[in-house]
CSV table of N, CA and C in Angstrom, one decimal:
chain,number,residue,atom,x,y,z
T,673,MET,N,0.8,-1.0,-0.1
T,673,MET,CA,0.2,-0.1,0.2
T,673,MET,C,1.1,1.2,-0.1
T,674,LYS,N,0.3,2.3,-0.8
T,674,LYS,CA,1.2,3.4,-1.0
T,674,LYS,C,1.1,4.3,-0.2
T,675,THR,N,2.1,5.1,0.6
T,675,THR,CA,1.8,6.0,1.4
T,675,THR,C,1.4,7.6,1.3
T,676,LYS,N,0.2,7.9,2.0
T,676,LYS,CA,-0.7,9.0,1.6
T,676,LYS,C,0.5,10.1,2.2
T,677,ARG,N,0.0,11.3,1.1
T,677,ARG,CA,0.7,12.5,1.1
T,677,ARG,C,0.1,13.6,2.2
T,678,VAL,N,-1.6,13.3,2.0
T,678,VAL,CA,-2.1,14.1,2.9
T,678,VAL,C,-3.4,13.2,4.0
T,679,LEU,N,-3.5,13.7,4.9
T,679,LEU,CA,-4.3,13.1,5.9
T,679,LEU,C,-5.4,14.0,6.2
T,680,VAL,N,-6.3,13.6,6.8
T,680,VAL,CA,-7.2,14.5,8.1
T,680,VAL,C,-7.7,14.2,9.0
T,681,SER,N,-7.9,15.0,9.8
T,681,SER,CA,-8.3,14.5,11.4
T,681,SER,C,-9.6,14.2,11.0
T,682,GLU,N,-10.4,13.7,12.1
T,682,GLU,CA,-11.6,13.6,12.6
T,682,GLU,C,-12.1,14.6,12.7
T,683,LYS,N,-11.8,15.5,13.6
T,683,LYS,CA,-12.5,16.9,13.7
T,683,LYS,C,-12.4,17.3,12.0
T,684,ALA,N,-11.5,17.1,11.3
T,684,ALA,CA,-11.7,18.1,10.2
T,684,ALA,C,-12.8,17.4,8.9
T,685,VAL,N,-12.7,16.1,9.7
T,685,VAL,CA,-14.1,15.0,8.7
T,685,VAL,C,-15.3,15.9,9.0
T,686,GLU,N,-15.5,16.0,10.2
T,686,GLU,CA,-17.0,16.5,10.4
T,686,GLU,C,-17.2,18.3,10.2
T,687,VAL,N,-16.1,18.9,9.9
T,687,VAL,CA,-16.3,20.1,9.1
T,687,VAL,C,-16.3,20.2,7.9
T,688,ILE,N,-16.1,19.2,7.2
T,688,ILE,CA,-15.9,19.2,5.4
T,688,ILE,C,-17.2,18.3,5.5
T,689,LYS,N,-17.5,18.0,5.9
T,689,LYS,CA,-19.1,17.2,5.8
T,689,LYS,C,-20.1,18.1,5.7
T,690,GLU,N,-20.1,18.9,6.9
T,690,GLU,CA,-21.1,20.4,6.9
T,690,GLU,C,-20.7,21.0,5.9
T,691,LEU,N,-19.5,21.6,5.5
T,691,LEU,CA,-19.4,23.1,4.4
T,691,LEU,C,-19.9,22.0,3.3
T,692,LYS,N,-19.5,20.4,2.9
T,692,LYS,CA,-20.1,20.0,1.9
T,692,LYS,C,-21.8,20.2,1.8
T,693,GLU,N,-22.5,20.0,2.9
T,693,GLU,CA,-24.0,20.3,2.6
T,693,GLU,C,-24.4,21.3,2.5
T,694,LYS,N,-23.4,22.3,2.5
T,694,LYS,CA,-23.8,23.9,2.6
T,694,LYS,C,-23.4,24.3,1.4
T,695,HIS,N,-22.5,23.8,0.9
T,695,HIS,CA,-21.6,24.4,-0.6
T,695,HIS,C,-21.3,23.5,-1.7
T,696,GLY,N,-21.7,21.9,-1.3
T,696,GLY,CA,-21.5,21.1,-2.5
T,696,GLY,C,-20.0,20.5,-2.5
T,697,GLU,N,-19.5,19.9,-3.6
T,697,GLU,CA,-18.4,19.7,-3.6
T,697,GLU,C,-17.0,20.4,-3.7
T,698,LEU,N,-16.1,20.1,-2.9
T,698,LEU,CA,-15.0,21.1,-2.1
T,698,LEU,C,-13.8,20.5,-3.0
T,699,MET,N,-12.8,21.8,-2.7
T,699,MET,CA,-11.5,21.5,-3.1
T,699,MET,C,-10.5,22.3,-1.7
T,700,PHE,N,-9.3,21.5,-2.1
T,700,PHE,CA,-8.7,22.6,-0.7
T,700,PHE,C,-7.3,23.0,-1.8
T,701,HIS,N,-6.2,23.7,-1.3
T,701,HIS,CA,-5.4,24.2,-1.5
T,701,HIS,C,-4.4,25.0,-0.7
T,702,GLN,N,-3.2,24.5,-0.4
T,702,GLN,CA,-2.1,25.1,0.4
T,702,GLN,C,-1.7,25.7,-0.4
T,703,SER,N,-1.2,27.4,-0.2
T,703,SER,CA,0.1,28.1,-0.9
T,703,SER,C,0.6,28.1,0.1
T,704,GLY,N,1.9,28.7,-0.1
T,704,GLY,CA,2.8,29.4,1.0
T,704,GLY,C,2.6,30.9,1.3
T,705,GLY,N,3.5,31.2,1.8
T,705,GLY,CA,3.5,32.7,2.3
T,705,GLY,C,3.3,32.5,3.8
T,706,CYS,N,3.2,33.6,4.3
T,706,CYS,CA,3.1,34.4,5.8
T,706,CYS,C,1.7,34.5,6.2
T,707,CYS,N,1.7,34.5,7.5
T,707,CYS,CA,0.3,34.6,7.9
T,707,CYS,C,-0.9,33.3,7.6
T,708,ASP,N,-1.8,33.7,7.6
T,708,ASP,CA,-3.2,32.9,6.8
T,708,ASP,C,-2.8,32.1,5.2
T,709,GLY,N,-1.8,33.0,4.5
T,709,GLY,CA,-1.4,31.9,3.7
T,709,GLY,C,-1.0,30.7,3.7
T,710,SER,N,-0.4,30.7,4.6
T,710,SER,CA,0.3,29.1,4.8
T,710,SER,C,-0.7,28.4,5.3
T,711,SER,N,-1.8,29.0,5.7
T,711,SER,CA,-3.0,27.6,6.1
T,711,SER,C,-3.9,27.4,4.9
T,712,PRO,N,-4.4,25.7,5.2
T,712,PRO,CA,-4.9,25.2,3.7
T,712,PRO,C,-6.1,25.7,3.8
T,713,MET,N,-6.9,26.0,2.6
T,713,MET,CA,-8.1,26.8,2.3
T,713,MET,C,-8.6,25.8,1.3
T,714,CYS,N,-10.6,26.0,2.2
T,714,CYS,CA,-10.9,25.3,1.4
T,714,CYS,C,-12.0,26.2,0.5
T,715,PHE,N,-12.1,25.8,-0.6
T,715,PHE,CA,-13.3,26.7,-1.4
T,715,PHE,C,-14.3,25.7,-2.2
T,716,PRO,N,-15.5,26.1,-2.7
T,716,PRO,CA,-16.1,25.2,-3.5
T,716,PRO,C,-15.5,24.2,-4.7
T,717,LYS,N,-15.4,23.3,-5.0
T,717,LYS,CA,-14.8,22.9,-6.1
T,717,LYS,C,-14.9,23.2,-7.4
T,718,GLY,N,-13.5,23.7,-8.1
T,718,GLY,CA,-13.3,24.8,-9.0
T,718,GLY,C,-13.5,26.0,-9.1
T,719,GLU,N,-13.8,26.7,-7.7
T,719,GLU,CA,-13.9,28.0,-7.9
T,719,GLU,C,-12.2,28.5,-7.9
T,720,LEU,N,-11.2,27.7,-7.2
T,720,LEU,CA,-9.8,28.3,-7.4
T,720,LEU,C,-9.4,27.7,-8.5
T,721,MET,N,-8.6,28.6,-9.7
T,721,MET,CA,-8.1,28.0,-11.0
T,721,MET,C,-6.4,27.4,-10.7
T,722,ILE,N,-6.7,26.2,-11.1
T,722,ILE,CA,-5.6,25.0,-10.7
T,722,ILE,C,-4.6,25.3,-12.1
T,723,ASP,N,-3.0,25.1,-12.2
T,723,ASP,CA,-2.7,25.5,-13.2
T,723,ASP,C,-1.3,24.5,-13.0
T,724,ASP,N,-0.4,24.8,-13.8
T,724,ASP,CA,1.2,24.3,-13.4
T,724,ASP,C,1.9,24.5,-12.4
T,725,ASN,N,1.5,25.7,-11.7
T,725,ASN,CA,2.2,25.9,-10.7
T,725,ASN,C,1.6,25.4,-9.5
T,726,ASP,N,0.9,24.0,-9.5
T,726,ASP,CA,0.4,23.6,-8.6
T,726,ASP,C,0.5,21.9,-8.7
T,727,ILE,N,0.5,21.3,-7.2
T,727,ILE,CA,0.9,20.1,-7.2
T,727,ILE,C,-0.4,19.7,-6.7
T,728,TRP,N,-1.2,18.3,-7.2
T,728,TRP,CA,-1.8,17.5,-6.8
T,728,TRP,C,-1.5,16.5,-5.7
T,729,LEU,N,-1.9,16.6,-4.3
T,729,LEU,CA,-1.1,15.3,-3.4
T,729,LEU,C,-2.2,14.6,-3.2
T,730,GLY,N,-3.5,14.2,-3.3
T,730,GLY,CA,-4.6,13.6,-3.1
T,730,GLY,C,-5.5,14.1,-2.7
T,731,THR,N,-6.3,13.2,-2.2
T,731,THR,CA,-7.5,13.4,-1.9
T,731,THR,C,-8.0,13.7,-0.2
T,732,VAL,N,-9.2,14.1,0.2
T,732,VAL,CA,-9.3,14.4,2.1
T,732,VAL,C,-10.6,14.6,2.2
T,733,GLU,N,-11.7,13.6,2.6
T,733,GLU,CA,-13.1,13.2,2.4
T,733,GLU,C,-13.6,13.7,1.2
T,734,GLY,N,-12.9,13.2,0.0
T,734,GLY,CA,-13.2,13.1,-1.1
T,734,GLY,C,-12.9,14.5,-2.0
T,735,CYS,N,-12.3,15.3,-1.2
T,735,CYS,CA,-11.8,16.8,-2.1
T,735,CYS,C,-10.5,17.0,-2.5
T,736,GLU,N,-10.2,17.4,-3.7
T,736,GLU,CA,-9.2,17.0,-4.3
T,736,GLU,C,-8.0,18.2,-3.3
T,737,PHE,N,-6.8,17.9,-3.1
T,737,PHE,CA,-5.7,18.9,-2.3
T,737,PHE,C,-4.7,19.4,-2.9
T,738,TYR,N,-4.5,20.3,-3.3
T,738,TYR,CA,-3.3,20.8,-4.1
T,738,TYR,C,-2.2,21.5,-3.1
T,739,ILE,N,-1.3,21.8,-3.7
T,739,ILE,CA,-0.7,22.9,-2.9
T,739,ILE,C,0.4,23.4,-4.3
T,740,SER,N,0.7,24.5,-3.9
T,740,SER,CA,1.9,25.2,-4.6
T,740,SER,C,3.3,24.6,-4.8
T,741,LYS,N,3.5,24.9,-5.8
T,741,LYS,CA,4.5,24.2,-6.4
T,741,LYS,C,6.0,24.5,-5.4
T,742,ASP,N,6.0,25.5,-5.5
T,742,ASP,CA,7.3,26.3,-4.7
T,742,ASP,C,7.0,25.6,-3.0
T,743,GLN,N,5.6,25.5,-2.2
T,743,GLN,CA,5.6,25.0,-0.9
T,743,GLN,C,5.6,23.8,-1.4
T,744,PHE,N,5.5,22.9,-2.4
T,744,PHE,CA,5.4,21.4,-2.3
T,744,PHE,C,7.0,20.8,-2.0
T,745,GLU,N,7.9,21.6,-3.1
T,745,GLU,CA,9.4,21.7,-2.5
T,745,GLU,C,9.6,21.7,-1.1
T,746,TYR,N,9.4,22.4,-0.7
T,746,TYR,CA,9.2,22.6,0.9
T,746,TYR,C,9.1,21.4,2.2
T,747,TRP,N,7.8,21.3,1.4
T,747,TRP,CA,7.0,20.1,2.2
T,747,TRP,C,7.3,18.7,1.6
T,748,LYS,N,7.8,18.4,0.7
T,748,LYS,CA,7.7,17.1,-0.1
T,748,LYS,C,8.3,16.0,0.7
T,749,HIS,N,9.2,16.3,2.0
T,749,HIS,CA,9.6,15.4,2.8
T,749,HIS,C,8.6,14.6,4.1
T,750,THR,N,7.7,15.4,3.9
T,750,THR,CA,6.2,15.5,5.2
T,750,THR,C,5.4,14.9,4.9
T,751,GLN,N,4.6,14.1,5.4
T,751,GLN,CA,3.0,13.8,5.4
T,751,GLN,C,2.2,15.2,6.0
T,752,LEU,N,1.2,15.5,5.2
T,752,LEU,CA,0.3,16.6,5.9
T,752,LEU,C,-1.1,16.1,6.2
T,753,THR,N,-0.9,16.8,7.5
T,753,THR,CA,-2.7,16.2,7.9
T,753,THR,C,-3.3,17.6,8.2
T,754,VAL,N,-4.6,17.4,7.9
T,754,VAL,CA,-5.6,18.8,7.6
T,754,VAL,C,-6.4,18.6,8.8
T,755,ASP,N,-6.1,19.8,9.8
T,755,ASP,CA,-6.9,19.5,11.1
T,755,ASP,C,-7.8,21.2,11.0
T,756,VAL,N,-8.1,21.3,12.5
T,756,VAL,CA,-9.1,22.3,12.9
T,756,VAL,C,-8.8,23.1,13.9
T,757,THR,N,-8.9,24.5,14.0
T,757,THR,CA,-8.6,24.8,15.3
T,757,THR,C,-9.5,26.0,15.5
T,758,PRO,N,-9.7,26.3,16.6
T,758,PRO,CA,-10.6,27.5,17.3
T,758,PRO,C,-10.1,28.7,16.8
T,759,GLY,N,-10.5,29.8,16.3
T,759,GLY,CA,-10.0,31.2,15.7
T,759,GLY,C,-10.3,31.4,14.7
T,760,ARG,N,-10.6,32.9,14.1
T,760,ARG,CA,-11.1,33.1,12.8
T,760,ARG,C,-9.8,33.4,12.2
T,761,GLY,N,-9.5,32.6,10.7
T,761,GLY,CA,-8.0,33.2,10.2
T,761,GLY,C,-8.7,34.4,9.1
T,762,ALA,N,-7.4,34.7,8.7
T,762,ALA,CA,-8.0,35.8,7.6
T,762,ALA,C,-7.5,35.5,6.2
T,763,SER,N,-8.8,34.6,5.8
T,763,SER,CA,-8.1,34.2,4.3
T,763,SER,C,-10.1,34.2,3.6
T,764,PHE,N,-10.1,33.3,2.5
T,764,PHE,CA,-11.4,33.4,2.0
T,764,PHE,C,-11.9,32.0,1.9
T,765,SER,N,-11.3,31.4,2.9
T,765,SER,CA,-11.6,29.6,3.1
T,765,SER,C,-13.1,29.7,3.7
T,766,LEU,N,-14.2,28.7,3.5
T,766,LEU,CA,-15.2,28.4,4.0
T,766,LEU,C,-15.3,28.3,5.2
T,767,GLU,N,-14.4,27.8,6.0
T,767,GLU,CA,-14.9,27.3,7.4
T,767,GLU,C,-14.9,28.7,8.2
T,768,ILE,N,-13.9,29.6,7.6
T,768,ILE,CA,-14.0,31.0,8.7
T,768,ILE,C,-15.3,31.5,9.3
T,769,PRO,N,-16.3,31.8,8.5
T,769,PRO,CA,-17.3,32.0,9.3
T,769,PRO,C,-18.1,31.0,10.4
T,770,MET,N,-17.5,29.8,10.6
T,770,MET,CA,-17.8,28.8,11.4
T,770,MET,C,-17.0,29.4,12.9
T,771,GLY,N,-16.3,30.3,13.1
T,771,GLY,CA,-15.1,30.6,14.0
T,771,GLY,C,-14.0,29.5,14.1
T,772,ILE,N,-13.8,29.4,13.3
T,772,ILE,CA,-12.5,27.7,12.9
T,772,ILE,C,-11.9,28.2,11.8
T,773,ARG,N,-10.6,27.6,11.8
T,773,ARG,CA,-9.9,27.4,10.4
T,773,ARG,C,-9.1,26.4,10.5
T,774,PHE,N,-8.9,25.9,9.1
T,774,PHE,CA,-8.2,24.6,9.0
T,774,PHE,C,-6.4,25.0,9.1
T,775,ILE,N,-5.8,23.6,9.5
T,775,ILE,CA,-4.4,24.1,9.8
T,775,ILE,C,-3.8,22.9,9.1
T,776,ILE,N,-2.6,23.0,9.2
T,776,ILE,CA,-1.9,21.7,8.5
T,776,ILE,C,-1.1,21.6,9.8
T,777,LYS,N,-1.1,20.2,9.8
T,777,LYS,CA,0.5,19.3,10.8
T,777,LYS,C,1.2,18.4,9.9
T,778,SER,N,2.2,18.7,10.0
T,778,SER,CA,3.1,17.5,9.4
T,778,SER,C,4.2,16.9,10.3
T,779,ARG,N,4.5,15.6,9.5
T,779,ARG,CA,5.6,15.2,10.0
T,779,ARG,C,6.4,14.5,9.2
T,780,LEU,N,7.5,14.1,9.2
T,780,LEU,CA,9.0,13.8,8.2
T,780,LEU,C,8.3,12.3,7.7
T,781,TYR,N,8.6,12.1,7.0
T,781,TYR,CA,8.1,10.2,6.4
T,781,TYR,C,9.2,9.5,6.8
T,782,SER,N,9.2,8.4,7.3
T,782,SER,CA,10.3,7.1,7.6
T,782,SER,C,10.8,7.2,6.1
T,783,PRO,N,11.9,6.3,6.4
T,783,PRO,CA,12.8,6.2,5.0
T,783,PRO,C,11.9,4.9,4.2
T,784,GLU,N,11.2,4.3,5.1
T,784,GLU,CA,10.5,3.3,4.4
T,784,GLU,C,9.2,3.8,3.5
T,785,GLU,N,8.7,4.9,4.2
T,785,GLU,CA,7.1,6.0,4.0
T,785,GLU,C,7.7,6.4,2.9
T,786,ALA,N,8.8,7.0,2.7
T,786,ALA,CA,9.4,7.7,1.5
T,786,ALA,C,9.6,7.4,-0.1
T,787,GLU,N,10.1,5.9,0.4
T,787,GLU,CA,10.4,5.1,-0.7
T,787,GLU,C,9.0,4.4,-1.3
T,788,ASN,N,7.9,4.7,-0.5
T,788,ASN,CA,6.6,4.3,-1.2
T,788,ASN,C,5.5,5.3,-1.4
T,789,LEU,N,5.9,6.3,-1.7
T,789,LEU,CA,4.7,7.3,-1.6
T,789,LEU,C,4.0,7.5,-2.5
T,790,GLU,N,2.9,7.7,-2.5
T,790,GLU,CA,1.7,8.0,-3.5
T,790,GLU,C,2.0,8.7,-4.9
T,791,PRO,N,2.3,9.0,-5.9
T,791,PRO,CA,2.4,10.0,-6.8
T,791,PRO,C,1.8,11.1,-7.1
T,792,VAL,N,2.3,12.3,-7.0
T,792,VAL,CA,1.8,13.5,-7.5
T,792,VAL,C,1.6,13.6,-8.9
T,793,ARG,N,0.9,15.0,-9.3
T,793,ARG,CA,0.8,15.6,-10.9
T,793,ARG,C,0.4,17.0,-10.9
T,794,VAL,N,1.2,17.2,-11.7
T,794,VAL,CA,1.0,18.9,-12.0
T,794,VAL,C,-0.6,19.4,-12.2
T,795,GLY,N,-0.9,20.3,-11.5
T,795,GLY,CA,-2.2,20.8,-11.6
T,795,GLY,C,-2.7,20.9,-12.8
T,796,GLU,N,-4.1,21.2,-13.4
T,796,GLU,CA,-4.7,21.2,-14.8
T,796,GLU,C,-4.9,22.8,-15.3
């Protein structure tokens, strides 16, 4: 079995389900930058234009998860987990009006995991 590049916490699954009920299909994008620019952002599917500057890492709770190419270069050795925390972020992500925000937790892959990673693909 291949090592997943992106996972999701149970708390985040609950939020994603609630957002899907309200907004339909969703997508995530992890950009780089400072402040909330380093938080994963959740959008209605197709609202954010994806191109060859974005890398598809996989899906979380049925939602495609992309990361900017530059950010991927920094984090390609880590497994990402989408989680939530209380507090309003300063972004356009769909969860912000709920008084919470998505965050990323990361950990380095073990050598065995790193040899068996799921493939990525360049955005479309």
